[in-house]
XYZ file of C-alpha atoms in Angstrom:
700
model
C -27.463 -26.939 -16.101
C -28.640 -30.543 -16.146
C -27.327 -31.371 -19.616
C -27.483 -30.130 -23.214
C -31.189 -30.730 -23.818
C -31.679 -27.894 -26.305
C -34.897 -27.081 -28.149
C -35.165 -25.730 -31.656
C -37.726 -25.462 -34.437
C -37.554 -28.191 -37.077
C -39.538 -28.843 -40.304
C -42.893 -30.655 -40.412
C -43.152 -34.115 -38.956
C -43.648 -32.884 -35.396
C -46.816 -30.878 -35.941
C -49.965 -31.309 -33.876
C -52.522 -31.078 -36.672
C -52.616 -32.381 -40.220
C -55.139 -30.949 -42.614
C -55.966 -32.354 -46.057
C -55.346 -30.027 -48.991
C -55.680 -30.280 -52.753
C -52.194 -30.695 -54.149
C -52.204 -31.781 -57.770
C -54.059 -30.600 -60.887
C -53.726 -34.108 -62.331
C -54.937 -36.093 -59.340
C -58.098 -36.310 -57.257
C -56.169 -37.427 -54.176
C -56.038 -35.261 -51.084
C -52.845 -35.422 -49.068
C -52.207 -34.447 -45.474
C -49.806 -31.558 -44.911
C -48.581 -29.710 -41.855
C -47.837 -26.021 -41.603
C -46.118 -25.142 -38.327
C -43.186 -26.805 -36.641
C -43.024 -28.346 -33.209
C -40.604 -27.410 -30.489
C -38.483 -30.577 -30.547
C -35.355 -31.875 -28.885
C -32.323 -30.956 -30.933
C -30.892 -34.293 -31.922
C -27.280 -33.285 -32.643
C -26.960 -31.793 -29.147
C -28.241 -34.991 -27.609
C -25.766 -37.010 -29.669
C -22.971 -34.646 -28.550
C -23.930 -35.250 -24.919
C -24.027 -39.013 -25.390
C -20.605 -38.988 -27.083
C -18.971 -36.904 -24.314
C -17.650 -39.932 -22.378
C -15.855 -41.050 -25.550
C -14.660 -37.598 -26.655
C -13.985 -36.008 -23.285
C -11.344 -33.551 -24.484
C -13.687 -32.153 -27.108
C -16.757 -31.744 -24.899
C -16.463 -28.518 -22.887
C -18.050 -28.381 -19.480
C -20.093 -25.398 -18.256
C -17.049 -24.175 -16.303
C -14.842 -24.090 -19.401
C -17.299 -22.550 -21.826
C -15.746 -19.066 -21.547
C -12.246 -20.251 -22.376
C -10.780 -19.069 -25.677
C -9.078 -22.354 -26.484
C -9.844 -23.266 -30.099
C -10.142 -26.927 -29.185
C -12.772 -26.446 -26.491
C -14.793 -23.688 -28.131
C -14.989 -25.122 -31.629
C -17.906 -27.564 -31.044
C -20.059 -24.789 -29.646
C -19.176 -22.423 -32.437
C -20.318 -24.992 -34.983
C -23.549 -25.691 -33.201
C -24.218 -22.029 -32.555
C -24.608 -21.260 -36.256
C -27.883 -23.165 -36.412
C -29.197 -22.625 -32.886
C -32.503 -20.762 -32.758
C -34.203 -19.379 -29.695
C -37.887 -20.138 -29.245
C -38.610 -16.674 -27.871
C -36.658 -14.968 -30.665
C -36.490 -17.108 -33.846
C -34.517 -14.385 -35.694
C -31.026 -14.309 -34.208
C -29.246 -11.066 -33.378
C -25.568 -10.494 -32.810
C -26.129 -10.525 -29.083
C -28.060 -13.790 -29.164
C -25.095 -15.500 -30.840
C -22.748 -14.318 -28.122
C -25.041 -15.427 -25.349
C -26.366 -18.724 -26.688
C -25.865 -20.407 -23.316
C -28.201 -17.860 -21.838
C -30.605 -17.977 -24.767
C -31.352 -21.599 -23.950
C -33.330 -20.184 -21.074
C -36.818 -18.839 -21.599
C -35.865 -15.476 -20.047
C -32.487 -13.721 -20.141
C -32.151 -11.223 -17.316
C -29.941 -8.152 -17.167
C -28.124 -9.663 -14.198
C -27.043 -12.656 -16.261
C -25.829 -10.413 -19.074
C -23.876 -8.322 -16.595
C -22.119 -11.370 -15.178
C -20.970 -12.488 -18.619
C -20.287 -9.054 -20.083
C -21.214 -7.598 -23.463
C -18.527 -9.536 -25.301
C -19.056 -12.797 -23.498
C -16.112 -12.356 -21.102
C -16.637 -12.955 -17.422
C -16.744 -9.579 -15.640
C -16.262 -8.909 -11.945
C -18.938 -6.501 -10.673
C -17.396 -3.141 -9.751
C -18.502 -1.143 -6.730
C -16.814 0.963 -4.098
C -18.325 0.350 -0.712
C -18.157 3.231 1.724
C -15.816 3.031 4.659
C -16.973 2.992 8.190
C -19.654 1.102 10.050
C -22.504 2.400 7.902
C -20.646 1.467 4.718
C -19.964 -1.994 6.048
C -23.601 -2.501 6.929
C -24.700 -1.284 3.497
C -22.160 -3.508 1.794
C -23.252 -6.467 3.877
C -26.896 -5.733 3.158
C -26.140 -5.355 -0.575
C -24.283 -8.660 -0.565
C -27.233 -10.386 1.051
C -29.600 -8.867 -1.503
C -27.274 -9.940 -4.312
C -27.194 -13.499 -3.000
C -30.981 -13.541 -2.708
C -31.308 -12.142 -6.225
C -28.841 -14.645 -7.636
C -30.609 -17.495 -5.833
C -33.927 -16.306 -7.202
C -32.519 -16.136 -10.732
C -31.014 -19.624 -10.359
C -34.330 -21.048 -9.195
C -36.232 -19.379 -12.032
C -33.774 -20.610 -14.658
C -33.719 -24.115 -13.185
C -37.515 -24.284 -13.242
C -37.504 -22.958 -16.791
C -35.100 -25.663 -17.950
C -37.177 -28.301 -16.196
C -40.270 -27.005 -17.924
C -38.607 -27.222 -21.298
C -37.422 -30.734 -20.646
C -40.906 -31.897 -19.676
C -42.607 -30.339 -22.715
C -45.315 -28.315 -21.062
C -48.213 -26.747 -22.906
C -46.119 -23.615 -23.501
C -43.734 -25.663 -25.610
C -46.422 -27.024 -27.910
C -47.361 -25.612 -31.307
C -50.890 -24.286 -31.508
C -53.610 -26.898 -31.625
C -57.245 -26.644 -30.528
C -56.617 -29.904 -28.675
C -54.048 -28.340 -26.336
C -56.773 -27.465 -23.859
C -57.562 -31.180 -23.510
C -54.032 -32.182 -22.537
C -53.725 -33.707 -19.082
C -50.448 -35.161 -17.852
C -49.760 -38.218 -15.745
C -46.694 -40.228 -14.828
C -46.467 -43.876 -15.758
C -44.050 -46.495 -16.977
C -43.910 -46.926 -20.745
C -41.334 -49.702 -20.917
C -42.200 -53.253 -21.919
C -45.188 -55.260 -20.805
C -48.317 -56.325 -22.649
C -51.648 -54.617 -23.276
C -54.845 -55.109 -25.228
C -53.028 -53.737 -28.287
C -50.254 -56.341 -28.262
C -50.053 -59.913 -29.447
C -51.143 -61.665 -32.643
C -54.220 -60.230 -34.395
C -57.621 -61.271 -33.104
C -61.078 -59.749 -32.910
C -60.234 -58.262 -29.502
C -56.837 -56.863 -30.520
C -58.173 -55.495 -33.816
C -61.102 -53.818 -32.062
C -58.723 -52.192 -29.597
C -56.712 -50.671 -32.446
C -59.870 -49.501 -34.191
C -61.000 -47.750 -31.019
C -57.659 -45.948 -30.906
C -58.313 -44.601 -34.395
C -61.889 -43.456 -33.874
C -60.724 -39.857 -33.468
C -58.765 -39.818 -36.730
C -60.979 -37.321 -38.559
C -62.177 -34.220 -36.729
C -63.779 -30.937 -37.685
C -61.583 -27.827 -37.594
C -62.514 -24.168 -37.963
C -60.992 -21.480 -40.171
C -59.676 -19.618 -37.137
C -58.004 -22.754 -35.780
C -56.306 -23.490 -39.091
C -55.119 -19.886 -39.321
C -53.603 -20.103 -35.843
C -51.995 -23.418 -36.827
C -50.326 -21.714 -39.789
C -52.183 -23.691 -42.450
C -51.806 -22.624 -46.072
C -55.451 -22.199 -47.015
C -55.016 -21.689 -50.763
C -56.265 -25.145 -51.772
C -57.546 -26.346 -48.433
C -60.353 -28.912 -48.382
C -63.665 -27.668 -46.990
C -66.635 -29.675 -45.751
C -69.619 -29.566 -48.093
C -71.920 -28.149 -45.424
C -69.382 -25.334 -44.884
C -69.307 -25.977 -41.142
C -65.559 -26.426 -41.097
C -62.618 -28.338 -42.491
C -61.541 -31.986 -42.098
C -58.344 -32.203 -40.062
C -56.335 -35.033 -38.510
C -54.588 -34.660 -35.129
C -51.072 -35.801 -35.924
C -50.938 -38.387 -33.155
C -53.775 -40.304 -34.830
C -51.828 -40.364 -38.061
C -48.902 -41.932 -36.217
C -51.183 -44.551 -34.682
C -52.530 -45.250 -38.163
C -48.955 -45.811 -39.360
C -48.276 -48.213 -36.500
C -51.500 -50.071 -37.266
C -50.572 -50.282 -40.949
C -47.178 -51.760 -40.089
C -48.902 -54.196 -37.723
C -51.159 -55.356 -40.543
C -48.240 -55.679 -42.930
C -46.525 -57.911 -40.363
C -49.623 -60.139 -40.206
C -50.522 -59.691 -43.865
C -51.728 -63.263 -44.433
C -54.162 -63.006 -41.533
C -55.745 -59.851 -42.895
C -55.710 -61.106 -46.472
C -57.652 -64.192 -45.401
C -60.230 -61.920 -43.766
C -60.854 -60.326 -47.142
C -58.981 -57.082 -46.519
C -57.428 -55.173 -49.370
C -53.778 -55.950 -48.647
C -52.315 -53.846 -51.424
C -49.373 -51.963 -49.956
C -47.116 -49.515 -51.759
C -43.434 -49.043 -51.064
C -44.161 -45.321 -50.863
C -46.628 -45.814 -48.029
C -44.362 -48.232 -46.191
C -41.409 -45.834 -46.340
C -43.646 -42.893 -45.450
C -44.773 -44.559 -42.222
C -41.268 -45.631 -41.223
C -39.813 -42.182 -41.842
C -42.662 -40.397 -40.055
C -42.311 -42.577 -36.963
C -38.515 -42.170 -36.968
C -38.887 -38.379 -36.974
C -41.358 -38.486 -34.118
C -39.208 -40.739 -31.928
C -36.187 -38.491 -32.444
C -38.284 -35.339 -32.058
C -39.615 -36.346 -28.648
C -36.352 -37.971 -27.555
C -36.924 -39.803 -24.275
C -33.599 -39.959 -22.454
C -34.670 -42.110 -19.529
C -31.908 -44.601 -18.785
C -32.304 -48.331 -19.257
C -30.014 -50.432 -17.118
C -28.844 -53.913 -17.972
C -29.754 -56.629 -15.471
C -28.851 -60.268 -15.151
C -31.987 -62.362 -15.230
C -32.483 -65.874 -13.988
C -31.487 -68.206 -16.807
C -34.012 -70.603 -18.270
C -31.181 -72.756 -19.600
C -27.471 -73.070 -18.919
C -26.673 -69.587 -20.234
C -26.983 -66.327 -18.338
C -29.220 -63.667 -19.845
C -29.159 -59.881 -19.791
C -32.259 -57.743 -20.174
C -32.755 -53.997 -20.322
C -35.038 -52.653 -17.613
C -36.011 -49.367 -16.006
C -38.045 -48.149 -13.062
C -38.321 -44.646 -14.503
C -41.787 -43.217 -14.986
C -42.348 -40.920 -17.959
C -44.513 -37.842 -18.107
C -47.331 -38.886 -20.448
C -50.468 -37.360 -21.864
C -53.695 -38.863 -20.553
C -55.090 -40.519 -23.681
C -58.715 -40.542 -22.550
C -58.749 -36.743 -22.422
C -57.426 -36.536 -25.999
C -59.888 -39.141 -27.252
C -62.792 -37.339 -25.588
C -61.810 -34.096 -27.286
C -61.531 -35.795 -30.683
C -64.878 -37.561 -30.393
C -66.626 -34.246 -29.722
C -65.526 -33.158 -33.220
C -65.630 -36.617 -34.757
C -66.114 -37.018 -38.514
C -66.917 -40.631 -39.399
C -64.440 -42.007 -41.912
C -65.983 -41.972 -45.360
C -69.118 -40.421 -43.938
C -68.714 -36.764 -44.796
C -68.590 -34.752 -48.000
C -66.270 -32.047 -49.235
C -66.592 -29.378 -51.872
C -64.906 -30.413 -55.129
C -61.293 -29.330 -55.525
C -60.110 -26.407 -57.679
C -58.767 -28.816 -60.299
C -62.069 -30.673 -60.700
C -63.778 -29.956 -64.008
C -67.210 -30.134 -62.384
C -66.868 -27.265 -59.927
C -70.411 -27.600 -58.644
C -69.978 -31.101 -57.344
C -70.229 -32.074 -53.705
C -68.086 -35.117 -53.041
C -67.887 -37.584 -50.173
C -64.370 -38.460 -49.063
C -62.986 -41.394 -47.167
C -59.701 -41.993 -45.378
C -58.426 -45.491 -46.061
C -56.539 -46.832 -43.118
C -55.221 -50.129 -44.427
C -52.451 -50.501 -46.992
C -53.225 -47.205 -48.718
C -51.114 -44.079 -49.065
C -51.753 -41.833 -46.063
C -54.278 -39.312 -47.314
C -57.803 -39.006 -48.551
C -59.317 -40.069 -51.833
C -62.332 -38.865 -53.724
C -65.325 -41.082 -54.438
C -68.332 -40.618 -56.650
C -71.287 -38.276 -56.462
C -74.251 -39.348 -54.365
C -76.722 -38.845 -57.198
C -78.320 -41.123 -59.741
C -76.280 -40.916 -62.967
C -77.909 -39.440 -66.031
C -78.604 -42.529 -68.130
C -81.484 -44.443 -69.636
C -84.119 -45.266 -67.029
C -87.365 -47.185 -67.228
C -89.931 -47.542 -64.476
C -93.395 -48.935 -64.060
C -95.660 -51.341 -62.205
C -95.709 -55.114 -62.577
C -99.036 -56.869 -61.788
C -98.531 -59.332 -58.950
C -101.005 -61.988 -57.866
C -100.046 -62.121 -54.184
C -101.495 -65.336 -52.662
C -104.044 -64.486 -49.968
C -103.928 -60.719 -50.569
C -107.607 -60.541 -51.426
C -107.081 -57.702 -53.908
C -105.030 -56.910 -57.052
C -101.440 -56.014 -56.232
C -98.515 -54.559 -58.114
C -94.729 -54.297 -57.718
C -93.127 -50.975 -58.599
C -89.760 -51.236 -60.434
C -87.104 -49.081 -62.037
C -84.343 -50.089 -64.463
C -81.118 -48.078 -64.805
C -79.477 -48.827 -68.142
C -80.276 -50.767 -71.297
C -81.980 -53.901 -70.012
C -82.597 -55.592 -73.348
C -79.098 -55.080 -74.643
C -77.512 -57.354 -72.033
C -79.320 -60.668 -72.051
C -76.826 -62.961 -73.772
C -75.452 -65.704 -71.531
C -72.083 -65.300 -73.280
C -71.838 -61.738 -71.990
C -69.976 -61.114 -68.743
C -72.398 -58.348 -67.817
C -75.958 -59.369 -66.963
C -78.884 -57.441 -65.449
C -78.732 -57.177 -61.664
C -81.866 -57.466 -59.508
C -81.476 -55.661 -56.178
C -83.396 -56.731 -53.052
C -83.608 -54.061 -50.342
C -83.673 -54.705 -46.610
C -86.271 -54.287 -43.928
C -88.659 -55.884 -44.384
C -90.479 -52.679 -45.231
C -87.641 -50.436 -46.455
C -87.458 -49.188 -50.054
C -85.408 -49.131 -53.240
C -84.004 -45.630 -52.501
C -81.727 -47.120 -49.859
C -79.805 -48.998 -52.562
C -79.684 -45.998 -54.922
C -75.847 -45.833 -55.031
C -75.820 -49.217 -56.813
C -76.763 -47.260 -59.937
C -73.014 -46.537 -60.109
C -72.634 -50.080 -61.469
C -74.337 -48.987 -64.662
C -72.210 -45.872 -65.027
C -68.912 -47.641 -64.374
C -69.480 -51.161 -65.703
C -72.502 -50.884 -67.999
C -74.509 -53.245 -65.780
C -78.300 -52.769 -66.042
C -79.526 -52.348 -62.457
C -83.101 -53.274 -61.504
C -84.582 -51.658 -58.402
C -87.957 -52.587 -56.984
C -90.048 -51.985 -53.883
C -91.095 -55.212 -52.191
C -94.779 -55.845 -51.657
C -96.010 -53.800 -48.692
C -93.361 -51.065 -49.032
C -92.410 -48.010 -51.064
C -94.423 -47.503 -54.234
C -95.730 -51.075 -54.357
C -99.091 -52.231 -52.980
C -99.519 -51.808 -49.227
C -101.497 -54.339 -47.199
C -101.934 -52.857 -43.729
C -104.992 -55.032 -43.250
C -102.654 -58.038 -43.147
C -100.852 -56.863 -40.019
C -99.899 -59.806 -37.806
C -100.812 -62.411 -40.444
C -97.764 -64.694 -40.420
C -99.373 -67.020 -42.963
C -99.334 -64.152 -45.469
C -96.067 -62.394 -44.615
C -93.535 -65.148 -45.273
C -90.544 -65.903 -47.507
C -92.665 -67.653 -50.127
C -94.541 -64.409 -50.822
C -91.347 -62.496 -51.596
C -89.795 -65.341 -53.600
C -92.890 -65.449 -55.798
C -92.513 -61.699 -56.278
C -88.907 -62.092 -57.504
C -89.925 -64.837 -59.925
C -92.722 -62.596 -61.174
C -90.242 -59.772 -61.874
C -87.835 -62.115 -63.706
C -90.607 -63.411 -65.953
C -92.159 -59.993 -66.596
C -88.834 -58.433 -67.633
C -87.779 -61.507 -69.619
C -84.600 -62.319 -67.691
C -84.545 -66.119 -67.882
C -81.631 -65.976 -70.319
C -79.404 -64.710 -67.548
C -79.418 -62.394 -64.535
C -77.627 -61.787 -61.245
C -79.205 -61.032 -57.873
C -78.043 -58.809 -55.014
C -79.581 -58.783 -51.544
C -78.731 -56.517 -48.618
C -79.609 -57.299 -44.970
C -83.099 -58.887 -45.048
C -82.802 -58.691 -48.830
C -79.635 -60.815 -48.568
C -81.516 -63.464 -46.597
C -84.213 -63.440 -49.274
C -81.764 -63.594 -52.196
C -79.902 -66.487 -50.553
C -83.117 -68.467 -50.111
C -83.999 -67.756 -53.724
C -80.584 -69.044 -54.873
C -81.038 -72.367 -53.011
C -83.972 -73.060 -55.368
C -81.631 -72.904 -58.388
C -83.953 -70.715 -60.478
C -83.522 -70.734 -64.243
C -81.300 -67.885 -65.442
C -79.531 -67.071 -62.170
C -75.782 -66.703 -62.736
C -74.353 -64.888 -59.711
C -75.411 -64.161 -56.123
C -74.306 -61.289 -53.883
C -75.021 -61.581 -50.143
C -74.492 -58.237 -48.397
C -74.712 -57.683 -44.629
C -76.929 -60.742 -44.130
C -76.713 -63.605 -41.595
C -76.894 -67.341 -42.271
C -79.207 -67.609 -39.275
C -80.984 -65.135 -37.017
C -79.653 -66.970 -33.969
C -76.046 -66.347 -35.030
C -76.860 -62.746 -35.888
C -78.231 -62.221 -32.398
C -75.184 -63.792 -30.749
C -72.916 -61.416 -32.614
C -75.119 -58.461 -31.810
C -75.073 -59.273 -28.099
C -71.272 -59.282 -28.221
C -71.370 -55.807 -29.748
C -73.843 -54.620 -27.141
C -71.616 -55.865 -24.342
C -68.988 -53.362 -25.491
C -71.361 -50.403 -25.164
C -71.261 -48.177 -22.051
C -73.295 -49.672 -19.217
C -75.920 -46.923 -19.192
C -76.530 -47.449 -22.921
C -76.854 -51.224 -22.473
C -79.237 -50.781 -19.576
C -81.448 -48.375 -21.533
C -81.706 -50.776 -24.485
C -82.471 -53.779 -22.287
C -85.016 -51.829 -20.272
C -86.840 -50.610 -23.376
C -87.074 -54.095 -24.874
C -88.053 -55.757 -21.615
C -90.736 -53.208 -20.727
C -91.928 -52.598 -24.277
C -91.024 -48.909 -24.127
C -88.997 -48.788 -27.320
C -90.662 -45.516 -28.280
C -89.238 -43.758 -25.205
C -86.592 -41.071 -25.594
C -84.216 -43.012 -23.355
C -84.403 -46.109 -25.554
C -84.226 -44.193 -28.827
C -81.143 -42.275 -27.681
C -79.443 -45.507 -26.628
C -80.298 -47.408 -29.799
C -79.046 -44.467 -31.864
C -75.625 -44.892 -30.253
C -75.643 -48.561 -31.254
C -76.771 -47.758 -34.804
C -74.063 -45.143 -35.278
C -71.497 -47.782 -34.467
C -72.943 -50.828 -36.214
C -75.644 -49.796 -38.717
C -74.328 -46.608 -40.317
C -71.243 -44.735 -39.167
C -71.969 -41.648 -41.249
C -73.038 -38.538 -39.344
C -75.336 -36.903 -40.213
C -77.454 -39.781 -41.442
C -77.359 -40.205 -45.255
C -80.474 -39.214 -47.169
C -80.901 -42.738 -48.538
C -81.074 -44.212 -45.043
C -83.362 -41.465 -43.775
C -85.841 -42.183 -46.592
C -85.770 -45.914 -45.800
C -86.545 -45.269 -42.121
C -89.387 -42.956 -43.141
C -90.951 -45.689 -45.285
C -90.763 -48.202 -42.438
C -92.268 -45.682 -40.039
C -95.077 -44.920 -42.493
C -96.027 -48.582 -42.885
C -94.405 -51.087 -40.531
C -96.838 -53.915 -41.274
C -94.327 -56.322 -42.806
C -91.452 -55.637 -40.404
C -93.716 -55.794 -37.338
C -95.103 -59.147 -38.440
C -91.877 -60.752 -39.657
C -89.285 -59.239 -37.302
C -91.281 -57.945 -34.385
C -91.476 -54.172 -34.433
C -88.913 -51.629 -33.317
C -86.829 -53.980 -31.187
C -83.402 -55.493 -31.669
C -84.609 -58.854 -30.354
C -86.733 -60.567 -33.068
C -90.146 -61.820 -31.996
C -91.809 -62.211 -35.401
C -91.963 -65.046 -37.920
C -88.254 -64.666 -38.806
C -86.969 -65.204 -35.259
C -86.021 -68.838 -36.006
C -84.893 -68.237 -39.606
C -81.948 -70.471 -40.555
C -80.618 -71.384 -43.992
C -77.358 -73.093 -43.048
C -78.427 -76.611 -44.047
C -79.540 -75.361 -47.486
C -76.343 -73.517 -48.423
C -74.595 -76.438 -50.208
C -77.453 -76.357 -52.754
C -76.302 -73.008 -54.131
C -74.491 -73.743 -57.392
C -73.776 -70.214 -58.653
C -70.781 -67.968 -58.059
C -71.339 -66.109 -54.794
C -69.835 -62.939 -53.375
C -70.164 -62.033 -49.673
C -69.792 -58.393 -48.633
C -70.113 -56.958 -45.154
C -68.519 -54.354 -42.881
C -65.996 -54.698 -40.101
C -68.366 -52.971 -37.684
C -71.480 -54.644 -39.097
C -74.213 -55.633 -36.679
C -74.054 -58.890 -38.640
C -70.773 -60.159 -37.235
C -68.362 -62.689 -38.751
C -69.762 -65.637 -36.819
C -73.088 -65.161 -38.653
C -71.340 -64.957 -42.041
C -68.868 -67.844 -41.747
C -71.437 -70.551 -42.715
C -71.860 -68.883 -46.127
C -68.131 -69.049 -46.707
C -67.745 -72.607 -45.463
C -70.755 -74.228 -47.155
C -71.344 -72.460 -50.487
C -69.196 -74.265 -53.097
C -67.988 -71.237 -55.112
C -67.668 -68.211 -52.870
C -65.613 -65.105 -52.202
C -65.837 -62.988 -49.030
C -64.643 -59.403 -48.518
C -64.886 -57.366 -45.318
C -64.920 -53.587 -45.729
C -62.672 -52.138 -43.063
C -64.354 -48.772 -42.542
C -67.977 -49.889 -42.896
C -70.754 -51.213 -40.728
C -74.117 -52.342 -42.174
C -74.339 -50.090 -45.252
C -70.953 -50.256 -46.961
C -72.440 -49.005 -50.233
C -72.916 -45.671 -48.429
C -69.914 -45.747 -46.091
C -67.261 -46.839 -48.614
C -69.064 -46.258 -51.870
C -66.073 -46.169 -54.212
C -64.441 -49.319 -52.863
C -67.796 -51.068 -52.690
C -68.520 -50.463 -56.375
C -65.022 -51.518 -57.382
C -65.460 -54.848 -55.620
C -69.045 -55.475 -56.654
C -68.557 -54.346 -60.240
C -65.401 -56.420 -60.532
C -67.251 -59.529 -59.414
C -70.221 -58.981 -61.739
C -68.070 -58.069 -64.732
C -65.642 -60.911 -63.981
C -62.750 -60.997 -61.521
C -59.304 -61.530 -63.071
C -59.245 -64.810 -61.121
C -62.981 -65.469 -61.420
C -62.370 -69.144 -62.188
C -60.711 -69.656 -58.820
C -62.960 -69.822 -55.755
C -62.274 -70.922 -52.225
C -64.534 -73.519 -50.714
């Protein structure tokens, strides 16, 4: 035997799959639980082995294990009471007597015979015949016995080696087991793209590690994994169940501890840095269990290293290579079943009063308790609504025009400037999208009592369309849309006080409107918008450079050759959009409707942006508002996503030049955080509009 590396089943903490389940009738939180146990190194045996040099007289060797001395047999008797065989979890009387044999995967009759039924060593009894024939038979039998014993020794040695290297046979069931590929490499010391102080590159590397956090599992897989399915969480489309491969949970814990270590850095980026003692202790304890479970006993030797000063130095080093899982194979498996964080829905839990509801869920990876939390329904709340058409004299239109609008809430009950809550005008993106895209903002009325005003910009949605103005840059310009906003404010009587929200192109428009200091404007929200198109494009090119080469080539080819309607280009641009426009799969209904509107009438977007290309060629290609930003004199809130196609470098001018400003980056969002992290989004936005606790303190 090569040493007391014994395997036994232990409680959860070494499992291969976590699955969320409903656990409390008084809470809407989903926690991750594990069902089966992993075949782990037995820690007390390892400690016994390590202490042998210090306690030599109390550590029996293999040759003394059959002795009846109380001193030498006592340690094994104590350990034997809790030893469990993998092949036979329920111990029998015989298994207790032969625990040194039960360590092996197979216990042969020959081994039992050598030890005897009571554990005593027994000399095999036979009576060889006399004479030459008897001698030959005896000799032949001896040779066969030696061959048999050698064969048994080889088999048992291989079996022990297999157990010590944790082969697939040692793993608990997981659908990911088929993806496991092993390789040998050094895991000691050094630096990688994951190490060092936080930066855009380091943070992106960690985020890529966690892309496979949420995957889709089947009922059969959960049954094989031993999951208790009484209150298990099911996907709303009934195609499976959200599960988390345990290794991704451990990486999440490491990432959380990393962010706690650099908490000021992440707080300055606008991250929610709330951390609970419960979460902190949970991560530490989980990682401790895993390290001890997979105990790596490779030896580190101490070496003298060349001193950098007058003192000698000792460092621990090793040339040992460990047997490791190939991470790319695991990541590939996870991405095939990938559920975008916050981008899928689950059926309401058994403790929810509204049993019919379909709820989206999101896993929060930063400074939140490990688990999943429920967010609100993706439906317009039942409340007072008013809609209609506002006449609009669009300069140069050549015909009567109108702007369609809809108000959620009591508009006329919230017009006092002394009130913290004012009507909110929402400006959708595009150009050419529609108000449906921003539909979730109706939550602000339900939760904060804020009247929310939706409208379709001229040339889109239910407002007047002007296809005959295609390509007319003198007509399709910012002034047209600013006049439209002013027209809405006057028609609805909002000069006593209102706030404005703009998303993407709508954010560019709302920012320009705020630089004019219109009467009645109190607060500005800039969501997913750049301070200049040039900076937006620089950031987008950085994101593109991280795409696979074939995807980059397809995008560049389509734009260069004008074949953006080709399948090759559309497939490539879809990959980009799923990373940096909307990370929810399948595509949310709100976004699908917006794309349909643009496809139906692309007049404004073709003229102002330049058609279905990422590179702008229209009238907005040189758009830049940086020099005008100091003119904004209202409280401003910047919201965008970590994976947003509008990267930080295009947002920084807002933060640096607007006098009273706050900036928050949503960690799990790209370009449509109101869809990707709806609950958190509304908390932040509603808090700003209703008045932050520290609303009188703004960074400049």
